[in-house]
């Protein structure tokens, strides 16, 4: 049975829209990121990068919380290879005592920066501040692994995140009482990969952002599918590199900027 999310309030949406902007900042150069974070009321206290795997995270501090924001996929060899490593590896035992199998590429990136992220985030939170994990695309997958690994992060907010592990990830998230607000926009293709036929599952239903500016919490599968079909039927198809027409919206709806527009509309 899918876990129900609390009703979305305008305050929650505005807060998550702010987290989205921090996710967007992770794609920028460090000096630009620091300036943009300051405009949002946050201080960039650490930028953690692993050259071997391509993993990237920024730690932001405000007067009320610490935000660990993971960068999503960029057009480089390491990130692309990470996404293509579909095989699963045993992760931690979940709260029920059973092992979770997760995407080995995502896990490799998380393990490469885990210790540095932990040290930086916990040092920043010594005053008793809450720590929130967030990320777009691949970054959303890393945010989920972060929450399950540490077990004391209770809020995860992701945008266009792929599936991370097998069916036991849902059990772990529920038993650990992690509140995962998983946003999916329009026809974005990334949240439907890796495929369910490969044994992958999400931990619960999404918050589906419609093209009409609405946010549907605990969105049932049929409603999400209807939105995806509508996206395909209302978009211009373009010739791809294979010389076959492709629906470009399944890719453009994944862009961090388009999520920002949808979040801003829904938060009004």
PDB file of C-alpha atoms in Angstrom, residues 31-265:
ATOM      1  CA  UNK A  31      31.648  31.501  -6.475  1.00  0.00           C
ATOM      2  CA  UNK A  32      28.310  31.977  -8.252  1.00  0.00           C
ATOM      3  CA  UNK A  33      26.657  29.417  -5.973  1.00  0.00           C
ATOM      4  CA  UNK A  34      27.832  31.257  -2.857  1.00  0.00           C
ATOM      5  CA  UNK A  35      26.408  34.551  -4.139  1.00  0.00           C
ATOM      6  CA  UNK A  36      23.060  33.015  -5.144  1.00  0.00           C
ATOM      7  CA  UNK A  37      22.728  31.162  -1.825  1.00  0.00           C
ATOM      8  CA  UNK A  38      23.292  34.394   0.111  1.00  0.00           C
ATOM      9  CA  UNK A  39      20.392  35.994  -1.767  1.00  0.00           C
ATOM     10  CA  UNK A  40      18.190  33.150  -0.493  1.00  0.00           C
ATOM     11  CA  UNK A  41      19.310  33.554   3.118  1.00  0.00           C
ATOM     12  CA  UNK A  42      21.797  30.672   3.114  1.00  0.00           C
ATOM     13  CA  UNK A  43      25.551  30.466   3.408  1.00  0.00           C
ATOM     14  CA  UNK A  44      27.483  27.970   1.306  1.00  0.00           C
ATOM     15  CA  UNK A  45      29.732  26.325   3.868  1.00  0.00           C
ATOM     16  CA  UNK A  46      31.152  23.454   1.841  1.00  0.00           C
ATOM     17  CA  UNK A  47      31.388  22.162  -1.720  1.00  0.00           C
ATOM     18  CA  UNK A  48      32.249  18.476  -1.918  1.00  0.00           C
ATOM     19  CA  UNK A  49      33.307  16.880  -5.188  1.00  0.00           C
ATOM     20  CA  UNK A  50      34.786  13.515  -6.120  1.00  0.00           C
ATOM     21  CA  UNK A  51      36.608  13.606  -9.441  1.00  0.00           C
ATOM     22  CA  UNK A  52      36.676   9.827  -9.877  1.00  0.00           C
ATOM     23  CA  UNK A  53      32.908   9.292  -9.713  1.00  0.00           C
ATOM     24  CA  UNK A  54      31.627  12.789 -10.508  1.00  0.00           C
ATOM     25  CA  UNK A  55      29.668  13.034  -7.235  1.00  0.00           C
ATOM     26  CA  UNK A  56      28.946  16.594  -6.186  1.00  0.00           C
ATOM     27  CA  UNK A  57      27.205  18.130  -3.166  1.00  0.00           C
ATOM     28  CA  UNK A  58      26.900  21.539  -1.546  1.00  0.00           C
ATOM     29  CA  UNK A  59      26.167  22.178   2.119  1.00  0.00           C
ATOM     30  CA  UNK A  60      24.078  25.266   2.898  1.00  0.00           C
ATOM     31  CA  UNK A  61      23.459  26.797   6.315  1.00  0.00           C
ATOM     32  CA  UNK A  62      20.705  29.157   7.466  1.00  0.00           C
ATOM     33  CA  UNK A  63      19.466  30.186  10.894  1.00  0.00           C
ATOM     34  CA  UNK A  64      16.907  27.370  10.916  1.00  0.00           C
ATOM     35  CA  UNK A  65      18.377  24.408   9.012  1.00  0.00           C
ATOM     36  CA  UNK A  66      21.241  22.748   7.187  1.00  0.00           C
ATOM     37  CA  UNK A  67      20.560  21.685   3.606  1.00  0.00           C
ATOM     38  CA  UNK A  68      22.604  18.992   1.882  1.00  0.00           C
ATOM     39  CA  UNK A  69      21.936  19.510  -1.832  1.00  0.00           C
ATOM     40  CA  UNK A  70      23.223  16.958  -4.335  1.00  0.00           C
ATOM     41  CA  UNK A  71      23.861  17.896  -7.955  1.00  0.00           C
ATOM     42  CA  UNK A  72      22.165  15.933 -10.716  1.00  0.00           C
ATOM     43  CA  UNK A  73      23.572  14.470 -13.916  1.00  0.00           C
ATOM     44  CA  UNK A  74      25.777  16.657 -16.067  1.00  0.00           C
ATOM     45  CA  UNK A  75      27.030  15.922 -19.554  1.00  0.00           C
ATOM     46  CA  UNK A  76      30.276  14.308 -18.533  1.00  0.00           C
ATOM     47  CA  UNK A  77      31.612  10.765 -18.725  1.00  0.00           C
ATOM     48  CA  UNK A  78      31.485   9.991 -15.006  1.00  0.00           C
ATOM     49  CA  UNK A  79      27.855  11.043 -14.490  1.00  0.00           C
ATOM     50  CA  UNK A  80      26.665   9.259 -17.621  1.00  0.00           C
ATOM     51  CA  UNK A  81      28.464   6.054 -16.661  1.00  0.00           C
ATOM     52  CA  UNK A  82      26.981   6.301 -13.168  1.00  0.00           C
ATOM     53  CA  UNK A  83      23.454   6.439 -14.608  1.00  0.00           C
ATOM     54  CA  UNK A  84      24.120   3.415 -16.848  1.00  0.00           C
ATOM     55  CA  UNK A  85      25.291   1.097 -14.056  1.00  0.00           C
ATOM     56  CA  UNK A  86      21.863  -0.476 -13.607  1.00  0.00           C
ATOM     57  CA  UNK A  87      23.014  -3.515 -11.643  1.00  0.00           C
ATOM     58  CA  UNK A  88      22.132  -3.550  -7.947  1.00  0.00           C
ATOM     59  CA  UNK A  89      24.319  -3.900  -4.873  1.00  0.00           C
ATOM     60  CA  UNK A  90      23.349  -4.728  -1.317  1.00  0.00           C
ATOM     61  CA  UNK A  91      23.058  -1.551   0.720  1.00  0.00           C
ATOM     62  CA  UNK A  92      22.374  -1.271   4.432  1.00  0.00           C
ATOM     63  CA  UNK A  93      19.928  -3.538   6.151  1.00  0.00           C
ATOM     64  CA  UNK A  94      16.674  -1.678   6.389  1.00  0.00           C
ATOM     65  CA  UNK A  95      14.837  -0.944   9.597  1.00  0.00           C
ATOM     66  CA  UNK A  96      13.182  -4.362   9.349  1.00  0.00           C
ATOM     67  CA  UNK A  97      16.514  -6.168   9.309  1.00  0.00           C
ATOM     68  CA  UNK A  98      16.520  -7.084   5.602  1.00  0.00           C
ATOM     69  CA  UNK A  99      19.084  -5.917   3.050  1.00  0.00           C
ATOM     70  CA  UNK A 100      18.100  -3.332   0.444  1.00  0.00           C
ATOM     71  CA  UNK A 101      19.506  -3.640  -3.047  1.00  0.00           C
ATOM     72  CA  UNK A 102      20.188  -0.307  -4.727  1.00  0.00           C
ATOM     73  CA  UNK A 103      21.527   0.999  -8.044  1.00  0.00           C
ATOM     74  CA  UNK A 104      25.271   0.366  -7.938  1.00  0.00           C
ATOM     75  CA  UNK A 105      26.171   3.527  -9.855  1.00  0.00           C
ATOM     76  CA  UNK A 106      24.252   5.767  -7.435  1.00  0.00           C
ATOM     77  CA  UNK A 107      25.729   3.892  -4.481  1.00  0.00           C
ATOM     78  CA  UNK A 108      29.288   4.321  -5.777  1.00  0.00           C
ATOM     79  CA  UNK A 109      28.811   8.091  -6.009  1.00  0.00           C
ATOM     80  CA  UNK A 110      27.299   8.280  -2.533  1.00  0.00           C
ATOM     81  CA  UNK A 111      30.060   6.215  -0.951  1.00  0.00           C
ATOM     82  CA  UNK A 112      32.734   8.418  -2.555  1.00  0.00           C
ATOM     83  CA  UNK A 113      31.581  11.548  -0.676  1.00  0.00           C
ATOM     84  CA  UNK A 114      29.670  10.083   2.269  1.00  0.00           C
ATOM     85  CA  UNK A 115      32.264  10.708   4.982  1.00  0.00           C
ATOM     86  CA  UNK A 116      32.962  14.296   3.900  1.00  0.00           C
ATOM     87  CA  UNK A 117      29.261  15.142   3.652  1.00  0.00           C
ATOM     88  CA  UNK A 118      28.621  13.643   7.082  1.00  0.00           C
ATOM     89  CA  UNK A 119      31.453  15.575   8.719  1.00  0.00           C
ATOM     90  CA  UNK A 120      30.476  18.892   7.165  1.00  0.00           C
ATOM     91  CA  UNK A 121      26.716  18.626   7.742  1.00  0.00           C
ATOM     92  CA  UNK A 122      26.942  17.432  11.350  1.00  0.00           C
ATOM     93  CA  UNK A 123      29.475  20.133  12.225  1.00  0.00           C
ATOM     94  CA  UNK A 124      27.126  22.777  10.831  1.00  0.00           C
ATOM     95  CA  UNK A 125      24.149  21.351  12.740  1.00  0.00           C
ATOM     96  CA  UNK A 126      25.792  21.327  16.172  1.00  0.00           C
ATOM     97  CA  UNK A 127      23.408  23.997  17.371  1.00  0.00           C
ATOM     98  CA  UNK A 128      20.537  21.527  17.025  1.00  0.00           C
ATOM     99  CA  UNK A 129      19.501  22.505  13.513  1.00  0.00           C
ATOM    100  CA  UNK A 130      17.577  20.064  11.347  1.00  0.00           C
ATOM    101  CA  UNK A 131      19.328  18.609   8.322  1.00  0.00           C
ATOM    102  CA  UNK A 132      17.395  18.300   5.056  1.00  0.00           C
ATOM    103  CA  UNK A 133      18.601  16.257   2.080  1.00  0.00           C
ATOM    104  CA  UNK A 134      17.550  17.346  -1.392  1.00  0.00           C
ATOM    105  CA  UNK A 135      18.524  16.906  -5.013  1.00  0.00           C
ATOM    106  CA  UNK A 136      17.453  16.985  -8.633  1.00  0.00           C
ATOM    107  CA  UNK A 137      17.719  13.958 -10.962  1.00  0.00           C
ATOM    108  CA  UNK A 138      20.713  11.826  -9.929  1.00  0.00           C
ATOM    109  CA  UNK A 139      21.055  14.179  -6.973  1.00  0.00           C
ATOM    110  CA  UNK A 140      17.648  13.038  -5.738  1.00  0.00           C
ATOM    111  CA  UNK A 141      18.863   9.438  -5.718  1.00  0.00           C
ATOM    112  CA  UNK A 142      21.889  10.456  -3.630  1.00  0.00           C
ATOM    113  CA  UNK A 143      19.625  12.351  -1.223  1.00  0.00           C
ATOM    114  CA  UNK A 144      17.588   9.182  -0.646  1.00  0.00           C
ATOM    115  CA  UNK A 145      20.701   7.079   0.008  1.00  0.00           C
ATOM    116  CA  UNK A 146      21.910   9.768   2.391  1.00  0.00           C
ATOM    117  CA  UNK A 147      18.698   9.627   4.434  1.00  0.00           C
ATOM    118  CA  UNK A 148      18.650   5.839   4.639  1.00  0.00           C
ATOM    119  CA  UNK A 149      22.341   5.651   5.519  1.00  0.00           C
ATOM    120  CA  UNK A 150      22.230   8.184   8.329  1.00  0.00           C
ATOM    121  CA  UNK A 151      18.728   7.337   9.590  1.00  0.00           C
ATOM    122  CA  UNK A 152      18.287  10.619  11.475  1.00  0.00           C
ATOM    123  CA  UNK A 153      17.446  12.744   8.440  1.00  0.00           C
ATOM    124  CA  UNK A 154      13.658  12.798   8.473  1.00  0.00           C
ATOM    125  CA  UNK A 155      12.966  15.067   5.485  1.00  0.00           C
ATOM    126  CA  UNK A 156      14.021  14.435   1.887  1.00  0.00           C
ATOM    127  CA  UNK A 157      12.795  16.553  -1.024  1.00  0.00           C
ATOM    128  CA  UNK A 158      13.612  15.424  -4.561  1.00  0.00           C
ATOM    129  CA  UNK A 159      12.856  16.710  -8.056  1.00  0.00           C
ATOM    130  CA  UNK A 160      12.747  14.384 -11.054  1.00  0.00           C
ATOM    131  CA  UNK A 161      14.525  11.615  -9.154  1.00  0.00           C
ATOM    132  CA  UNK A 162      14.950   8.132 -10.662  1.00  0.00           C
ATOM    133  CA  UNK A 163      14.118   4.891  -8.902  1.00  0.00           C
ATOM    134  CA  UNK A 164      16.893   4.007  -6.449  1.00  0.00           C
ATOM    135  CA  UNK A 165      16.384   0.437  -5.261  1.00  0.00           C
ATOM    136  CA  UNK A 166      14.193  -2.617  -4.937  1.00  0.00           C
ATOM    137  CA  UNK A 167      10.808  -2.882  -3.228  1.00  0.00           C
ATOM    138  CA  UNK A 168      12.367  -2.977   0.251  1.00  0.00           C
ATOM    139  CA  UNK A 169      13.299   0.692   0.005  1.00  0.00           C
ATOM    140  CA  UNK A 170       9.658   1.587   0.646  1.00  0.00           C
ATOM    141  CA  UNK A 171       9.641  -0.519   3.796  1.00  0.00           C
ATOM    142  CA  UNK A 172      12.839   1.136   5.019  1.00  0.00           C
ATOM    143  CA  UNK A 173      11.560   4.662   4.412  1.00  0.00           C
ATOM    144  CA  UNK A 174       8.335   3.961   6.273  1.00  0.00           C
ATOM    145  CA  UNK A 175       9.999   2.277   9.250  1.00  0.00           C
ATOM    146  CA  UNK A 176      12.615   5.021   9.512  1.00  0.00           C
ATOM    147  CA  UNK A 177       9.796   7.600   9.341  1.00  0.00           C
ATOM    148  CA  UNK A 178      11.459   9.530   6.534  1.00  0.00           C
ATOM    149  CA  UNK A 179       9.100  11.990   4.881  1.00  0.00           C
ATOM    150  CA  UNK A 180      10.013  11.995   1.205  1.00  0.00           C
ATOM    151  CA  UNK A 181       8.370  14.636  -0.928  1.00  0.00           C
ATOM    152  CA  UNK A 182       9.095  13.412  -4.436  1.00  0.00           C
ATOM    153  CA  UNK A 183       8.168  15.889  -7.155  1.00  0.00           C
ATOM    154  CA  UNK A 184       7.512  14.747 -10.726  1.00  0.00           C
ATOM    155  CA  UNK A 185       6.707  17.199 -13.509  1.00  0.00           C
ATOM    156  CA  UNK A 186       4.752  16.656 -16.719  1.00  0.00           C
ATOM    157  CA  UNK A 187       6.252  14.048 -19.034  1.00  0.00           C
ATOM    158  CA  UNK A 188       9.674  13.838 -17.338  1.00  0.00           C
ATOM    159  CA  UNK A 189      11.156  10.462 -18.281  1.00  0.00           C
ATOM    160  CA  UNK A 190      13.718  10.139 -15.475  1.00  0.00           C
ATOM    161  CA  UNK A 191      11.285   9.162 -12.655  1.00  0.00           C
ATOM    162  CA  UNK A 192      10.239   6.054 -14.630  1.00  0.00           C
ATOM    163  CA  UNK A 193      13.792   4.691 -14.872  1.00  0.00           C
ATOM    164  CA  UNK A 194      15.339   2.282 -14.061  1.00  0.00           C
ATOM    165  CA  UNK A 195      12.345   0.244 -15.150  1.00  0.00           C
ATOM    166  CA  UNK A 196      10.097  -1.721 -12.813  1.00  0.00           C
ATOM    167  CA  UNK A 197      10.797  -4.763 -15.001  1.00  0.00           C
ATOM    168  CA  UNK A 198      14.393  -4.545 -13.754  1.00  0.00           C
ATOM    169  CA  UNK A 199      13.229  -4.843 -10.151  1.00  0.00           C
ATOM    170  CA  UNK A 200      13.333  -1.145  -9.257  1.00  0.00           C
ATOM    171  CA  UNK A 201      10.655   0.647  -7.248  1.00  0.00           C
ATOM    172  CA  UNK A 202       9.963   4.087  -5.786  1.00  0.00           C
ATOM    173  CA  UNK A 203       9.376   4.342  -2.047  1.00  0.00           C
ATOM    174  CA  UNK A 204       5.934   5.910  -2.492  1.00  0.00           C
ATOM    175  CA  UNK A 205       3.643   7.981  -4.639  1.00  0.00           C
ATOM    176  CA  UNK A 206       4.835  11.328  -6.045  1.00  0.00           C
ATOM    177  CA  UNK A 207       3.675  14.893  -5.830  1.00  0.00           C
ATOM    178  CA  UNK A 208       2.770  15.357  -9.470  1.00  0.00           C
ATOM    179  CA  UNK A 209       3.188  18.835 -10.948  1.00  0.00           C
ATOM    180  CA  UNK A 210       0.763  19.416 -13.795  1.00  0.00           C
ATOM    181  CA  UNK A 211       1.206  21.751 -16.722  1.00  0.00           C
ATOM    182  CA  UNK A 212      -1.779  23.697 -15.369  1.00  0.00           C
ATOM    183  CA  UNK A 213       0.200  24.729 -12.288  1.00  0.00           C
ATOM    184  CA  UNK A 214      -1.276  22.268  -9.782  1.00  0.00           C
ATOM    185  CA  UNK A 215       0.508  19.969  -7.330  1.00  0.00           C
ATOM    186  CA  UNK A 216      -1.263  16.641  -6.749  1.00  0.00           C
ATOM    187  CA  UNK A 217      -0.039  15.040  -3.520  1.00  0.00           C
ATOM    188  CA  UNK A 218      -0.005  11.254  -3.207  1.00  0.00           C
ATOM    189  CA  UNK A 219      -0.758  11.125  -6.934  1.00  0.00           C
ATOM    190  CA  UNK A 220      -2.181   7.778  -8.100  1.00  0.00           C
ATOM    191  CA  UNK A 221      -0.454   6.036 -10.980  1.00  0.00           C
ATOM    192  CA  UNK A 222      -3.360   6.513 -13.404  1.00  0.00           C
ATOM    193  CA  UNK A 223      -3.311  10.292 -12.871  1.00  0.00           C
ATOM    194  CA  UNK A 224       0.427  10.513 -13.437  1.00  0.00           C
ATOM    195  CA  UNK A 225       0.110   8.400 -16.582  1.00  0.00           C
ATOM    196  CA  UNK A 226      -2.691  10.616 -17.851  1.00  0.00           C
ATOM    197  CA  UNK A 227      -0.470  13.648 -17.401  1.00  0.00           C
ATOM    198  CA  UNK A 228       2.369  11.959 -19.253  1.00  0.00           C
ATOM    199  CA  UNK A 229       0.123  10.985 -22.174  1.00  0.00           C
ATOM    200  CA  UNK A 230      -1.204  14.532 -22.380  1.00  0.00           C
ATOM    201  CA  UNK A 231       2.379  15.824 -22.502  1.00  0.00           C
ATOM    202  CA  UNK A 232       3.129  13.563 -25.454  1.00  0.00           C
ATOM    203  CA  UNK A 233      -0.038  14.530 -27.313  1.00  0.00           C
ATOM    204  CA  UNK A 234       0.444  18.272 -26.923  1.00  0.00           C
ATOM    205  CA  UNK A 235       4.112  18.641 -27.810  1.00  0.00           C
ATOM    206  CA  UNK A 236       5.876  19.043 -31.132  1.00  0.00           C
ATOM    207  CA  UNK A 237       7.865  15.966 -32.024  1.00  0.00           C
ATOM    208  CA  UNK A 238      11.354  16.615 -33.339  1.00  0.00           C
ATOM    209  CA  UNK A 239      13.804  14.601 -35.371  1.00  0.00           C
ATOM    210  CA  UNK A 240      16.374  12.980 -33.080  1.00  0.00           C
ATOM    211  CA  UNK A 241      19.884  11.793 -33.769  1.00  0.00           C
ATOM    212  CA  UNK A 242      18.474   8.441 -34.917  1.00  0.00           C
ATOM    213  CA  UNK A 243      16.514  10.268 -37.645  1.00  0.00           C
ATOM    214  CA  UNK A 244      13.306   9.137 -35.948  1.00  0.00           C
ATOM    215  CA  UNK A 245      10.802  11.604 -34.480  1.00  0.00           C
ATOM    216  CA  UNK A 246      11.066  11.826 -30.675  1.00  0.00           C
ATOM    217  CA  UNK A 247       8.819  13.609 -28.148  1.00  0.00           C
ATOM    218  CA  UNK A 248      11.192  16.251 -26.806  1.00  0.00           C
ATOM    219  CA  UNK A 249       9.061  17.048 -23.770  1.00  0.00           C
ATOM    220  CA  UNK A 250      10.035  13.808 -22.002  1.00  0.00           C
ATOM    221  CA  UNK A 251      13.523  15.325 -21.823  1.00  0.00           C
ATOM    222  CA  UNK A 252      12.807  19.045 -21.535  1.00  0.00           C
ATOM    223  CA  UNK A 253      10.356  18.489 -18.668  1.00  0.00           C
ATOM    224  CA  UNK A 254      13.275  17.051 -16.718  1.00  0.00           C
ATOM    225  CA  UNK A 255      15.236  20.295 -16.781  1.00  0.00           C
ATOM    226  CA  UNK A 256      15.812  21.899 -13.413  1.00  0.00           C
ATOM    227  CA  UNK A 257      14.525  25.225 -14.765  1.00  0.00           C
ATOM    228  CA  UNK A 258      11.203  23.739 -15.852  1.00  0.00           C
ATOM    229  CA  UNK A 259      10.746  22.226 -12.402  1.00  0.00           C
ATOM    230  CA  UNK A 260      11.325  25.706 -11.027  1.00  0.00           C
ATOM    231  CA  UNK A 261       8.577  27.207 -13.158  1.00  0.00           C
ATOM    232  CA  UNK A 262       6.173  24.427 -12.134  1.00  0.00           C
ATOM    233  CA  UNK A 263       7.042  24.805  -8.427  1.00  0.00           C
ATOM    234  CA  UNK A 264       6.539  28.575  -8.582  1.00  0.00           C
ATOM    235  CA  UNK A 265       3.118  28.121 -10.199  1.00  0.00           C
TER     236      UNK A 265
END
